[in-house]
mmCIF file with all atom_site columns, C-alpha atoms and ligand atoms in Angstrom:
data_model
loop_
_atom_site.group_PDB
_atom_site.id
_atom_site.type_symbol
_atom_site.label_atom_id
_atom_site.label_alt_id
_atom_site.label_comp_id
_atom_site.label_asym_id
_atom_site.label_entity_id
_atom_site.label_seq_id
_atom_site.pdbx_PDB_ins_code
_atom_site.Cartn_x
_atom_site.Cartn_y
_atom_site.Cartn_z
_atom_site.occupancy
_atom_site.B_iso_or_equiv
_atom_site.pdbx_formal_charge
_atom_site.auth_seq_id
_atom_site.auth_comp_id
_atom_site.auth_asym_id
_atom_site.auth_atom_id
_atom_site.pdbx_PDB_model_num
ATOM   1   C CA  . MET A 1 1   ? 77.556  116.203 114.273 1.00 0.00 ? 505  MET A CA  1
ATOM   2   C CA  . LYS A 1 2   ? 78.270  115.749 110.593 1.00 0.00 ? 506  LYS A CA  1
ATOM   3   C CA  . VAL A 1 3   ? 81.790  114.657 109.550 1.00 0.00 ? 507  VAL A CA  1
ATOM   4   C CA  . LEU A 1 4   ? 82.962  114.010 106.015 1.00 0.00 ? 508  LEU A CA  1
ATOM   5   C CA  . PHE A 1 5   ? 84.873  110.808 105.236 1.00 0.00 ? 509  PHE A CA  1
ATOM   6   C CA  . ALA A 1 6   ? 87.134  111.150 102.200 1.00 0.00 ? 510  ALA A CA  1
ATOM   7   C CA  . THR A 1 7   ? 87.160  107.672 100.698 1.00 0.00 ? 511  THR A CA  1
ATOM   8   C CA  . GLY A 1 8   ? 86.352  105.986 97.440  1.00 0.00 ? 512  GLY A CA  1
ATOM   9   C CA  . ASN A 1 9   ? 85.807  102.637 99.169  1.00 0.00 ? 513  ASN A CA  1
ATOM   10  C CA  . PRO A 1 10  ? 82.107  101.933 99.926  1.00 0.00 ? 514  PRO A CA  1
ATOM   11  C CA  . GLY A 1 11  ? 83.041  99.018  102.235 1.00 0.00 ? 515  GLY A CA  1
ATOM   12  C CA  . LYS A 1 12  ? 85.064  101.301 104.494 1.00 0.00 ? 516  LYS A CA  1
ATOM   13  C CA  . LEU A 1 13  ? 82.290  103.892 104.433 1.00 0.00 ? 517  LEU A CA  1
ATOM   14  C CA  . ARG A 1 14  ? 79.643  101.401 105.627 1.00 0.00 ? 518  ARG A CA  1
ATOM   15  C CA  . GLU A 1 15  ? 81.834  100.108 108.448 1.00 0.00 ? 519  GLU A CA  1
ATOM   16  C CA  . VAL A 1 16  ? 82.809  103.561 109.702 1.00 0.00 ? 520  VAL A CA  1
ATOM   17  C CA  . GLN A 1 17  ? 79.207  104.821 109.528 1.00 0.00 ? 521  GLN A CA  1
ATOM   18  C CA  . ALA A 1 18  ? 78.130  101.872 111.718 1.00 0.00 ? 522  ALA A CA  1
ATOM   19  C CA  . ILE A 1 19  ? 80.851  102.635 114.304 1.00 0.00 ? 523  ILE A CA  1
ATOM   20  C CA  . PHE A 1 20  ? 79.996  106.344 114.567 1.00 0.00 ? 524  PHE A CA  1
ATOM   21  C CA  . ALA A 1 21  ? 76.185  106.169 114.352 1.00 0.00 ? 525  ALA A CA  1
ATOM   22  C CA  . PRO A 1 22  ? 75.573  105.145 118.013 1.00 0.00 ? 526  PRO A CA  1
ATOM   23  C CA  . LEU A 1 23  ? 77.756  108.086 119.114 1.00 0.00 ? 527  LEU A CA  1
ATOM   24  C CA  . GLY A 1 24  ? 75.608  110.578 117.235 1.00 0.00 ? 528  GLY A CA  1
ATOM   25  C CA  . PHE A 1 25  ? 78.062  111.255 114.399 1.00 0.00 ? 529  PHE A CA  1
ATOM   26  C CA  . ASP A 1 26  ? 76.651  111.397 110.927 1.00 0.00 ? 530  ASP A CA  1
ATOM   27  C CA  . ILE A 1 27  ? 79.381  110.259 108.522 1.00 0.00 ? 531  ILE A CA  1
ATOM   28  C CA  . GLU A 1 28  ? 78.985  111.330 104.901 1.00 0.00 ? 532  GLU A CA  1
ATOM   29  C CA  . GLN A 1 29  ? 81.219  110.482 101.987 1.00 0.00 ? 533  GLN A CA  1
ATOM   30  C CA  . LEU A 1 30  ? 83.458  113.177 100.516 1.00 0.00 ? 534  LEU A CA  1
ATOM   31  C CA  . VAL A 1 31  ? 84.408  112.231 97.008  1.00 0.00 ? 535  VAL A CA  1
ATOM   32  C CA  . ASP A 1 32  ? 87.774  113.918 96.643  1.00 0.00 ? 536  ASP A CA  1
ATOM   33  C CA  . GLU A 1 33  ? 90.758  111.784 95.833  1.00 0.00 ? 537  GLU A CA  1
ATOM   34  C CA  . TYR A 1 34  ? 93.642  113.028 97.957  1.00 0.00 ? 538  TYR A CA  1
ATOM   35  C CA  . PRO A 1 35  ? 97.182  112.101 96.898  1.00 0.00 ? 539  PRO A CA  1
ATOM   36  C CA  . GLU A 1 36  ? 98.482  109.009 98.718  1.00 0.00 ? 540  GLU A CA  1
ATOM   37  C CA  . ILE A 1 37  ? 102.192 109.660 99.149  1.00 0.00 ? 541  ILE A CA  1
ATOM   38  C CA  . GLN A 1 38  ? 104.771 106.907 98.723  1.00 0.00 ? 542  GLN A CA  1
ATOM   39  C CA  . ALA A 1 39  ? 105.647 106.164 102.362 1.00 0.00 ? 543  ALA A CA  1
ATOM   40  C CA  . ASP A 1 40  ? 106.686 103.318 104.627 1.00 0.00 ? 544  ASP A CA  1
ATOM   41  C CA  . THR A 1 41  ? 103.877 103.762 107.115 1.00 0.00 ? 545  THR A CA  1
ATOM   42  C CA  . LEU A 1 42  ? 100.114 104.200 107.052 1.00 0.00 ? 546  LEU A CA  1
ATOM   43  C CA  . GLU A 1 43  ? 100.464 107.086 109.538 1.00 0.00 ? 547  GLU A CA  1
ATOM   44  C CA  . GLU A 1 44  ? 102.557 109.149 107.112 1.00 0.00 ? 548  GLU A CA  1
ATOM   45  C CA  . VAL A 1 45  ? 100.063 108.555 104.306 1.00 0.00 ? 549  VAL A CA  1
ATOM   46  C CA  . VAL A 1 46  ? 97.163  109.639 106.528 1.00 0.00 ? 550  VAL A CA  1
ATOM   47  C CA  . SER A 1 47  ? 98.812  112.684 107.977 1.00 0.00 ? 551  SER A CA  1
ATOM   48  C CA  . GLU A 1 48  ? 99.931  113.997 104.562 1.00 0.00 ? 552  GLU A CA  1
ATOM   49  C CA  . GLY A 1 49  ? 96.483  113.225 103.110 1.00 0.00 ? 553  GLY A CA  1
ATOM   50  C CA  . LEU A 1 50  ? 94.758  115.148 105.892 1.00 0.00 ? 554  LEU A CA  1
ATOM   51  C CA  . LYS A 1 51  ? 97.019  118.181 105.438 1.00 0.00 ? 555  LYS A CA  1
ATOM   52  C CA  . TRP A 1 52  ? 96.220  118.231 101.723 1.00 0.00 ? 556  TRP A CA  1
ATOM   53  C CA  . LEU A 1 53  ? 92.467  117.909 102.333 1.00 0.00 ? 557  LEU A CA  1
ATOM   54  C CA  . TRP A 1 54  ? 92.500  120.593 105.035 1.00 0.00 ? 558  TRP A CA  1
ATOM   55  C CA  . GLU A 1 55  ? 94.226  123.068 102.685 1.00 0.00 ? 559  GLU A CA  1
ATOM   56  C CA  . ARG A 1 56  ? 91.397  122.529 100.221 1.00 0.00 ? 560  ARG A CA  1
ATOM   57  C CA  . HIS A 1 57  ? 88.341  122.351 102.475 1.00 0.00 ? 561  HIS A CA  1
ATOM   58  C CA  . LYS A 1 58  ? 89.141  123.700 105.975 1.00 0.00 ? 562  LYS A CA  1
ATOM   59  C CA  . ILE A 1 59  ? 86.358  121.606 107.508 1.00 0.00 ? 563  ILE A CA  1
ATOM   60  C CA  . PRO A 1 60  ? 86.408  118.459 109.718 1.00 0.00 ? 564  PRO A CA  1
ATOM   61  C CA  . ILE A 1 61  ? 87.357  115.412 107.623 1.00 0.00 ? 565  ILE A CA  1
ATOM   62  C CA  . ILE A 1 62  ? 88.275  111.794 108.391 1.00 0.00 ? 566  ILE A CA  1
ATOM   63  C CA  . ILE A 1 63  ? 90.298  109.370 106.298 1.00 0.00 ? 567  ILE A CA  1
ATOM   64  C CA  . ASP A 1 64  ? 91.461  105.763 106.642 1.00 0.00 ? 568  ASP A CA  1
ATOM   65  C CA  . ASP A 1 65  ? 94.568  104.151 105.258 1.00 0.00 ? 569  ASP A CA  1
ATOM   66  C CA  . SER A 1 66  ? 94.804  100.444 105.798 1.00 0.00 ? 570  SER A CA  1
ATOM   67  C CA  . GLY A 1 67  ? 96.549  97.350  104.585 1.00 0.00 ? 571  GLY A CA  1
ATOM   68  C CA  . LEU A 1 68  ? 97.265  93.674  104.963 1.00 0.00 ? 572  LEU A CA  1
ATOM   69  C CA  . PHE A 1 69  ? 100.753 92.759  106.218 1.00 0.00 ? 573  PHE A CA  1
ATOM   70  C CA  . ILE A 1 70  ? 101.730 89.124  105.596 1.00 0.00 ? 574  ILE A CA  1
ATOM   71  C CA  . GLU A 1 71  ? 104.561 87.818  107.781 1.00 0.00 ? 575  GLU A CA  1
ATOM   72  C CA  . ALA A 1 72  ? 106.065 85.304  105.350 1.00 0.00 ? 576  ALA A CA  1
ATOM   73  C CA  . LEU A 1 73  ? 106.050 87.920  102.566 1.00 0.00 ? 577  LEU A CA  1
ATOM   74  C CA  . ALA A 1 74  ? 108.003 90.416  104.704 1.00 0.00 ? 578  ALA A CA  1
ATOM   75  C CA  . GLY A 1 75  ? 104.926 92.569  105.246 1.00 0.00 ? 579  GLY A CA  1
ATOM   76  C CA  . PHE A 1 76  ? 103.742 92.569  101.627 1.00 0.00 ? 580  PHE A CA  1
ATOM   77  C CA  . PRO A 1 77  ? 101.321 93.917  100.336 1.00 0.00 ? 581  PRO A CA  1
ATOM   78  C CA  . GLY A 1 78  ? 101.328 96.376  103.310 1.00 0.00 ? 582  GLY A CA  1
ATOM   79  C CA  . VAL A 1 79  ? 101.209 99.974  102.172 1.00 0.00 ? 583  VAL A CA  1
ATOM   80  C CA  . TYR A 1 80  ? 100.677 98.712  98.599  1.00 0.00 ? 584  TYR A CA  1
ATOM   81  C CA  . SER A 1 81  ? 97.517  96.767  99.503  1.00 0.00 ? 585  SER A CA  1
ATOM   82  C CA  . ALA A 1 82  ? 95.135  98.805  97.365  1.00 0.00 ? 586  ALA A CA  1
ATOM   83  C CA  . TYR A 1 83  ? 97.307  98.515  94.249  1.00 0.00 ? 587  TYR A CA  1
ATOM   84  C CA  . VAL A 1 84  ? 97.956  94.804  94.798  1.00 0.00 ? 588  VAL A CA  1
ATOM   85  C CA  . PHE A 1 85  ? 94.261  94.161  95.348  1.00 0.00 ? 589  PHE A CA  1
ATOM   86  C CA  . LYS A 1 86  ? 93.410  95.883  92.058  1.00 0.00 ? 590  LYS A CA  1
ATOM   87  C CA  . THR A 1 87  ? 96.114  94.071  90.099  1.00 0.00 ? 591  THR A CA  1
ATOM   88  C CA  . LEU A 1 88  ? 96.495  90.618  91.696  1.00 0.00 ? 592  LEU A CA  1
ATOM   89  C CA  . GLY A 1 89  ? 93.461  90.343  93.964  1.00 0.00 ? 593  GLY A CA  1
ATOM   90  C CA  . CYS A 1 90  ? 92.979  87.634  96.598  1.00 0.00 ? 594  CYS A CA  1
ATOM   91  C CA  . LYS A 1 91  ? 93.839  85.033  93.975  1.00 0.00 ? 595  LYS A CA  1
ATOM   92  C CA  . GLY A 1 92  ? 97.287  86.554  93.429  1.00 0.00 ? 596  GLY A CA  1
ATOM   93  C CA  . ILE A 1 93  ? 98.027  86.552  97.172  1.00 0.00 ? 597  ILE A CA  1
ATOM   94  C CA  . LEU A 1 94  ? 96.940  82.919  97.494  1.00 0.00 ? 598  LEU A CA  1
ATOM   95  C CA  . LYS A 1 95  ? 99.210  82.020  94.571  1.00 0.00 ? 599  LYS A CA  1
ATOM   96  C CA  . GLN A 1 96  ? 102.187 83.814  96.210  1.00 0.00 ? 600  GLN A CA  1
ATOM   97  C CA  . MET A 1 97  ? 101.529 81.827  99.390  1.00 0.00 ? 601  MET A CA  1
ATOM   98  C CA  . GLU A 1 98  ? 100.861 78.444  97.795  1.00 0.00 ? 602  GLU A CA  1
ATOM   99  C CA  . ASP A 1 99  ? 103.864 76.666  99.322  1.00 0.00 ? 603  ASP A CA  1
ATOM   100 C CA  . LEU A 1 100 ? 104.149 78.673  102.522 1.00 0.00 ? 604  LEU A CA  1
ATOM   101 C CA  . ASP A 1 101 ? 103.419 77.112  105.915 1.00 0.00 ? 605  ASP A CA  1
ATOM   102 C CA  . ASN A 1 102 ? 103.604 80.391  107.828 1.00 0.00 ? 606  ASN A CA  1
ATOM   103 C CA  . ARG A 1 103 ? 100.137 81.917  107.178 1.00 0.00 ? 607  ARG A CA  1
ATOM   104 C CA  . ARG A 1 104 ? 100.365 84.672  109.849 1.00 0.00 ? 608  ARG A CA  1
ATOM   105 C CA  . ALA A 1 105 ? 99.076  88.076  108.769 1.00 0.00 ? 609  ALA A CA  1
ATOM   106 C CA  . GLU A 1 106 ? 97.890  91.326  110.264 1.00 0.00 ? 610  GLU A CA  1
ATOM   107 C CA  . PHE A 1 107 ? 95.463  93.965  109.062 1.00 0.00 ? 611  PHE A CA  1
ATOM   108 C CA  . ARG A 1 108 ? 96.420  97.491  110.117 1.00 0.00 ? 612  ARG A CA  1
ATOM   109 C CA  . CYS A 1 109 ? 94.408  100.664 109.945 1.00 0.00 ? 613  CYS A CA  1
ATOM   110 C CA  . CYS A 1 110 ? 95.305  104.264 110.586 1.00 0.00 ? 614  CYS A CA  1
ATOM   111 C CA  . ALA A 1 111 ? 92.240  106.431 111.184 1.00 0.00 ? 615  ALA A CA  1
ATOM   112 C CA  . GLY A 1 112 ? 92.834  110.140 110.911 1.00 0.00 ? 616  GLY A CA  1
ATOM   113 C CA  . TYR A 1 113 ? 90.791  113.245 111.665 1.00 0.00 ? 617  TYR A CA  1
ATOM   114 C CA  . VAL A 1 114 ? 91.477  116.894 110.948 1.00 0.00 ? 618  VAL A CA  1
ATOM   115 C CA  . ASP A 1 115 ? 89.346  119.606 112.542 1.00 0.00 ? 619  ASP A CA  1
ATOM   116 C CA  . ALA A 1 116 ? 88.384  122.970 111.039 1.00 0.00 ? 620  ALA A CA  1
ATOM   117 C CA  . ASN A 1 117 ? 91.565  124.524 112.494 1.00 0.00 ? 621  ASN A CA  1
ATOM   118 C CA  . GLY A 1 118 ? 93.898  121.970 110.925 1.00 0.00 ? 622  GLY A CA  1
ATOM   119 C CA  . HIS A 1 119 ? 94.510  120.028 114.155 1.00 0.00 ? 623  HIS A CA  1
ATOM   120 C CA  . ILE A 1 120 ? 95.165  116.348 113.375 1.00 0.00 ? 624  ILE A CA  1
ATOM   121 C CA  . ILE A 1 121 ? 94.365  113.236 115.441 1.00 0.00 ? 625  ILE A CA  1
ATOM   122 C CA  . LEU A 1 122 ? 95.630  109.785 114.393 1.00 0.00 ? 626  LEU A CA  1
ATOM   123 C CA  . LYS A 1 123 ? 94.557  106.430 115.868 1.00 0.00 ? 627  LYS A CA  1
ATOM   124 C CA  . THR A 1 124 ? 95.735  102.993 114.830 1.00 0.00 ? 628  THR A CA  1
ATOM   125 C CA  . GLY A 1 125 ? 94.242  99.550  115.140 1.00 0.00 ? 629  GLY A CA  1
ATOM   126 C CA  . ASN A 1 126 ? 95.261  96.089  114.089 1.00 0.00 ? 630  ASN A CA  1
ATOM   127 C CA  . SER A 1 127 ? 93.830  92.618  113.827 1.00 0.00 ? 631  SER A CA  1
ATOM   128 C CA  . GLN A 1 128 ? 95.904  89.425  113.797 1.00 0.00 ? 632  GLN A CA  1
ATOM   129 C CA  . GLY A 1 129 ? 95.049  86.236  111.988 1.00 0.00 ? 633  GLY A CA  1
ATOM   130 C CA  . ILE A 1 130 ? 95.950  83.865  109.189 1.00 0.00 ? 634  ILE A CA  1
ATOM   131 C CA  . ILE A 1 131 ? 95.602  83.707  105.430 1.00 0.00 ? 635  ILE A CA  1
ATOM   132 C CA  . ILE A 1 132 ? 93.560  80.632  104.584 1.00 0.00 ? 636  ILE A CA  1
ATOM   133 C CA  . HIS A 1 133 ? 94.076  78.540  101.439 1.00 0.00 ? 637  HIS A CA  1
ATOM   134 C CA  . GLU A 1 134 ? 90.954  79.456  99.498  1.00 0.00 ? 638  GLU A CA  1
ATOM   135 C CA  . LYS A 1 135 ? 88.410  82.289  99.472  1.00 0.00 ? 639  LYS A CA  1
ATOM   136 C CA  . ARG A 1 136 ? 85.470  81.940  101.863 1.00 0.00 ? 640  ARG A CA  1
ATOM   137 C CA  . GLY A 1 137 ? 82.434  84.174  102.363 1.00 0.00 ? 641  GLY A CA  1
ATOM   138 C CA  . SER A 1 138 ? 80.733  86.937  100.444 1.00 0.00 ? 642  SER A CA  1
ATOM   139 C CA  . GLY A 1 139 ? 80.523  89.817  102.946 1.00 0.00 ? 643  GLY A CA  1
ATOM   140 C CA  . GLY A 1 140 ? 82.938  92.667  103.496 1.00 0.00 ? 644  GLY A CA  1
ATOM   141 C CA  . PHE A 1 141 ? 85.374  93.746  100.809 1.00 0.00 ? 645  PHE A CA  1
ATOM   142 C CA  . GLY A 1 142 ? 88.976  93.471  99.647  1.00 0.00 ? 646  GLY A CA  1
ATOM   143 C CA  . TYR A 1 143 ? 90.986  90.689  101.270 1.00 0.00 ? 647  TYR A CA  1
ATOM   144 C CA  . ASP A 1 144 ? 88.181  89.724  103.696 1.00 0.00 ? 648  ASP A CA  1
ATOM   145 C CA  . PRO A 1 145 ? 87.502  86.307  102.074 1.00 0.00 ? 649  PRO A CA  1
ATOM   146 C CA  . ILE A 1 146 ? 91.069  85.070  102.723 1.00 0.00 ? 650  ILE A CA  1
ATOM   147 C CA  . PHE A 1 147 ? 91.657  86.504  106.237 1.00 0.00 ? 651  PHE A CA  1
ATOM   148 C CA  . MET A 1 148 ? 90.602  84.555  109.318 1.00 0.00 ? 652  MET A CA  1
ATOM   149 C CA  . PRO A 1 149 ? 91.049  86.473  112.570 1.00 0.00 ? 653  PRO A CA  1
ATOM   150 C CA  . ASP A 1 150 ? 92.584  84.679  115.571 1.00 0.00 ? 654  ASP A CA  1
ATOM   151 C CA  . GLU A 1 151 ? 90.085  82.787  117.726 1.00 0.00 ? 655  GLU A CA  1
ATOM   152 C CA  . PHE A 1 152 ? 87.514  82.654  114.926 1.00 0.00 ? 656  PHE A CA  1
ATOM   153 C CA  . SER A 1 153 ? 86.666  79.904  112.482 1.00 0.00 ? 657  SER A CA  1
ATOM   154 C CA  . GLN A 1 154 ? 85.094  82.330  110.015 1.00 0.00 ? 658  GLN A CA  1
ATOM   155 C CA  . THR A 1 155 ? 86.814  84.744  107.662 1.00 0.00 ? 659  THR A CA  1
ATOM   156 C CA  . PHE A 1 156 ? 86.055  88.478  107.836 1.00 0.00 ? 660  PHE A CA  1
ATOM   157 C CA  . ALA A 1 157 ? 83.864  87.884  104.768 1.00 0.00 ? 661  ALA A CA  1
ATOM   158 C CA  . GLU A 1 158 ? 81.799  85.327  106.713 1.00 0.00 ? 662  GLU A CA  1
ATOM   159 C CA  . LEU A 1 159 ? 81.222  87.587  109.727 1.00 0.00 ? 663  LEU A CA  1
ATOM   160 C CA  . ASP A 1 160 ? 78.470  90.192  109.744 1.00 0.00 ? 664  ASP A CA  1
ATOM   161 C CA  . MET A 1 161 ? 79.625  93.799  109.752 1.00 0.00 ? 665  MET A CA  1
ATOM   162 C CA  . GLU A 1 162 ? 78.949  94.313  113.457 1.00 0.00 ? 666  GLU A CA  1
ATOM   163 C CA  . SER A 1 163 ? 81.090  91.304  114.421 1.00 0.00 ? 667  SER A CA  1
ATOM   164 C CA  . LYS A 1 164 ? 83.857  92.350  112.042 1.00 0.00 ? 668  LYS A CA  1
ATOM   165 C CA  . ASN A 1 165 ? 83.848  95.885  113.479 1.00 0.00 ? 669  ASN A CA  1
ATOM   166 C CA  . GLN A 1 166 ? 84.268  94.540  117.029 1.00 0.00 ? 670  GLN A CA  1
ATOM   167 C CA  . ILE A 1 167 ? 87.590  92.857  116.230 1.00 0.00 ? 671  ILE A CA  1
ATOM   168 C CA  . SER A 1 168 ? 88.881  94.505  113.089 1.00 0.00 ? 672  SER A CA  1
ATOM   169 C CA  . HIS A 1 169 ? 91.762  96.916  112.606 1.00 0.00 ? 673  HIS A CA  1
ATOM   170 C CA  . ARG A 1 170 ? 89.280  99.548  111.382 1.00 0.00 ? 674  ARG A CA  1
ATOM   171 C CA  . GLY A 1 171 ? 86.828  98.925  114.202 1.00 0.00 ? 675  GLY A CA  1
ATOM   172 C CA  . ARG A 1 172 ? 89.580  99.340  116.795 1.00 0.00 ? 676  ARG A CA  1
ATOM   173 C CA  . ALA A 1 173 ? 91.111  102.449 115.229 1.00 0.00 ? 677  ALA A CA  1
ATOM   174 C CA  . PHE A 1 174 ? 87.802  104.244 114.689 1.00 0.00 ? 678  PHE A CA  1
ATOM   175 C CA  . GLU A 1 175 ? 86.353  103.259 118.090 1.00 0.00 ? 679  GLU A CA  1
ATOM   176 C CA  . GLU A 1 176 ? 89.330  105.043 119.644 1.00 0.00 ? 680  GLU A CA  1
ATOM   177 C CA  . LEU A 1 177 ? 88.969  108.017 117.345 1.00 0.00 ? 681  LEU A CA  1
ATOM   178 C CA  . ALA A 1 178 ? 85.240  108.230 118.040 1.00 0.00 ? 682  ALA A CA  1
ATOM   179 C CA  . SER A 1 179 ? 85.726  108.188 121.807 1.00 0.00 ? 683  SER A CA  1
ATOM   180 C CA  . THR A 1 180 ? 88.411  110.878 121.600 1.00 0.00 ? 684  THR A CA  1
ATOM   181 C CA  . LEU A 1 181 ? 86.098  113.041 119.496 1.00 0.00 ? 685  LEU A CA  1
ATOM   182 C CA  . LYS A 1 182 ? 83.228  112.435 121.897 1.00 0.00 ? 686  LYS A CA  1
ATOM   183 C CA  . GLU A 1 183 ? 85.291  113.862 124.786 1.00 0.00 ? 687  GLU A CA  1
HETATM 184 P P1  . ITT B 2 .   ? 90.414  104.955 99.993  1.00 0.00 ? 1382 ITT B P1  1
HETATM 185 O O1  . ITT B 2 .   ? 89.683  105.690 98.924  1.00 0.00 ? 1382 ITT B O1  1
HETATM 186 O O2  . ITT B 2 .   ? 89.819  105.125 101.366 1.00 0.00 ? 1382 ITT B O2  1
HETATM 187 O O3  . ITT B 2 .   ? 91.923  105.192 99.989  1.00 0.00 ? 1382 ITT B O3  1
HETATM 188 P P2  . ITT B 2 .   ? 91.186  102.253 99.217  1.00 0.00 ? 1382 ITT B P2  1
HETATM 189 O O4  . ITT B 2 .   ? 90.380  101.026 98.931  1.00 0.00 ? 1382 ITT B O4  1
HETATM 190 O O5  . ITT B 2 .   ? 92.105  102.759 98.129  1.00 0.00 ? 1382 ITT B O5  1
HETATM 191 O O6  . ITT B 2 .   ? 90.166  103.393 99.672  1.00 0.00 ? 1382 ITT B O6  1
HETATM 192 P P3  . ITT B 2 .   ? 93.524  102.012 101.001 1.00 0.00 ? 1382 ITT B P3  1
HETATM 193 O O7  . ITT B 2 .   ? 94.331  102.927 100.148 1.00 0.00 ? 1382 ITT B O7  1
HETATM 194 O O8  . ITT B 2 .   ? 93.516  102.217 102.479 1.00 0.00 ? 1382 ITT B O8  1
HETATM 195 O O9  . ITT B 2 .   ? 91.982  102.003 100.555 1.00 0.00 ? 1382 ITT B O9  1
HETATM 196 O O10 . ITT B 2 .   ? 93.969  100.541 100.678 1.00 0.00 ? 1382 ITT B O10 1
HETATM 197 C C1  . ITT B 2 .   ? 93.725  99.508  101.524 1.00 0.00 ? 1382 ITT B C1  1
HETATM 198 C C2  . ITT B 2 .   ? 93.448  98.236  100.749 1.00 0.00 ? 1382 ITT B C2  1
HETATM 199 O O11 . ITT B 2 .   ? 93.609  97.166  101.712 1.00 0.00 ? 1382 ITT B O11 1
HETATM 200 C C3  . ITT B 2 .   ? 92.011  98.203  100.252 1.00 0.00 ? 1382 ITT B C3  1
HETATM 201 O O12 . ITT B 2 .   ? 91.919  98.470  98.909  1.00 0.00 ? 1382 ITT B O12 1
HETATM 202 C C4  . ITT B 2 .   ? 91.577  96.772  100.566 1.00 0.00 ? 1382 ITT B C4  1
HETATM 203 O O13 . ITT B 2 .   ? 91.822  95.994  99.426  1.00 0.00 ? 1382 ITT B O13 1
HETATM 204 C C5  . ITT B 2 .   ? 92.489  96.341  101.699 1.00 0.00 ? 1382 ITT B C5  1
HETATM 205 N N1  . ITT B 2 .   ? 91.780  96.430  102.973 1.00 0.00 ? 1382 ITT B N1  1
HETATM 206 C C6  . ITT B 2 .   ? 91.819  97.429  103.903 1.00 0.00 ? 1382 ITT B C6  1
HETATM 207 N N2  . ITT B 2 .   ? 90.970  97.186  104.906 1.00 0.00 ? 1382 ITT B N2  1
HETATM 208 C C7  . ITT B 2 .   ? 90.391  96.004  104.615 1.00 0.00 ? 1382 ITT B C7  1
HETATM 209 C C8  . ITT B 2 .   ? 89.412  95.225  105.255 1.00 0.00 ? 1382 ITT B C8  1
HETATM 210 O O14 . ITT B 2 .   ? 88.827  95.629  106.376 1.00 0.00 ? 1382 ITT B O14 1
HETATM 211 N N3  . ITT B 2 .   ? 89.065  94.091  104.671 1.00 0.00 ? 1382 ITT B N3  1
HETATM 212 C C9  . ITT B 2 .   ? 89.626  93.683  103.527 1.00 0.00 ? 1382 ITT B C9  1
HETATM 213 N N4  . ITT B 2 .   ? 90.524  94.347  102.837 1.00 0.00 ? 1382 ITT B N4  1
HETATM 214 C C10 . ITT B 2 .   ? 90.917  95.523  103.384 1.00 0.00 ? 1382 ITT B C10 1
#
């Protein structure tokens, strides 16, 4: 079954394609920038985005809204992760955290699907870990080089995609979505 994934992020696209491929779903990119509303939660952003996309296309579409929530920064950059990554990058986050001992952080992902009738399914996933003191690794994308998941001594950027998908916020959210769709 072919499903379109509305995203402009090639890193997300690769990861989601790898999760769905074994289940027989063929994920193709839909290049259509939906409005990301100003909201407190990823779920609101996804559900409004899906409604907007459904009005335009009326076909099955998936989207992903995700972010990095840093405990000592009261959840920042959170729902602003994309903007902060573009403006400050990993370097800016490391600078903000220079003198902080509490390095706890969580990646969260909301995976959403709308079917041809406008019915929406949302699944969430998260991954706990710490923000290290300097960038490490060249894989992945975004904040991967500064995030080390619990029980690992590598950052997301040092893990291969399959290993990252097994423990990541996106992997967990989309695994759940994929199994619901499979039913
Ligand atoms: P879309 O077109 O899908 O919206 P985006 O990159 O703008 O792509 P988001 O709005 O969901 O994505 O913003 C999430 C940001 O959080 C993203 O830009 C990354 O910088 C970061 N992020 C999300 N998941 C990540 C991951 O698995 N590894 C590293 N950084 C991640």
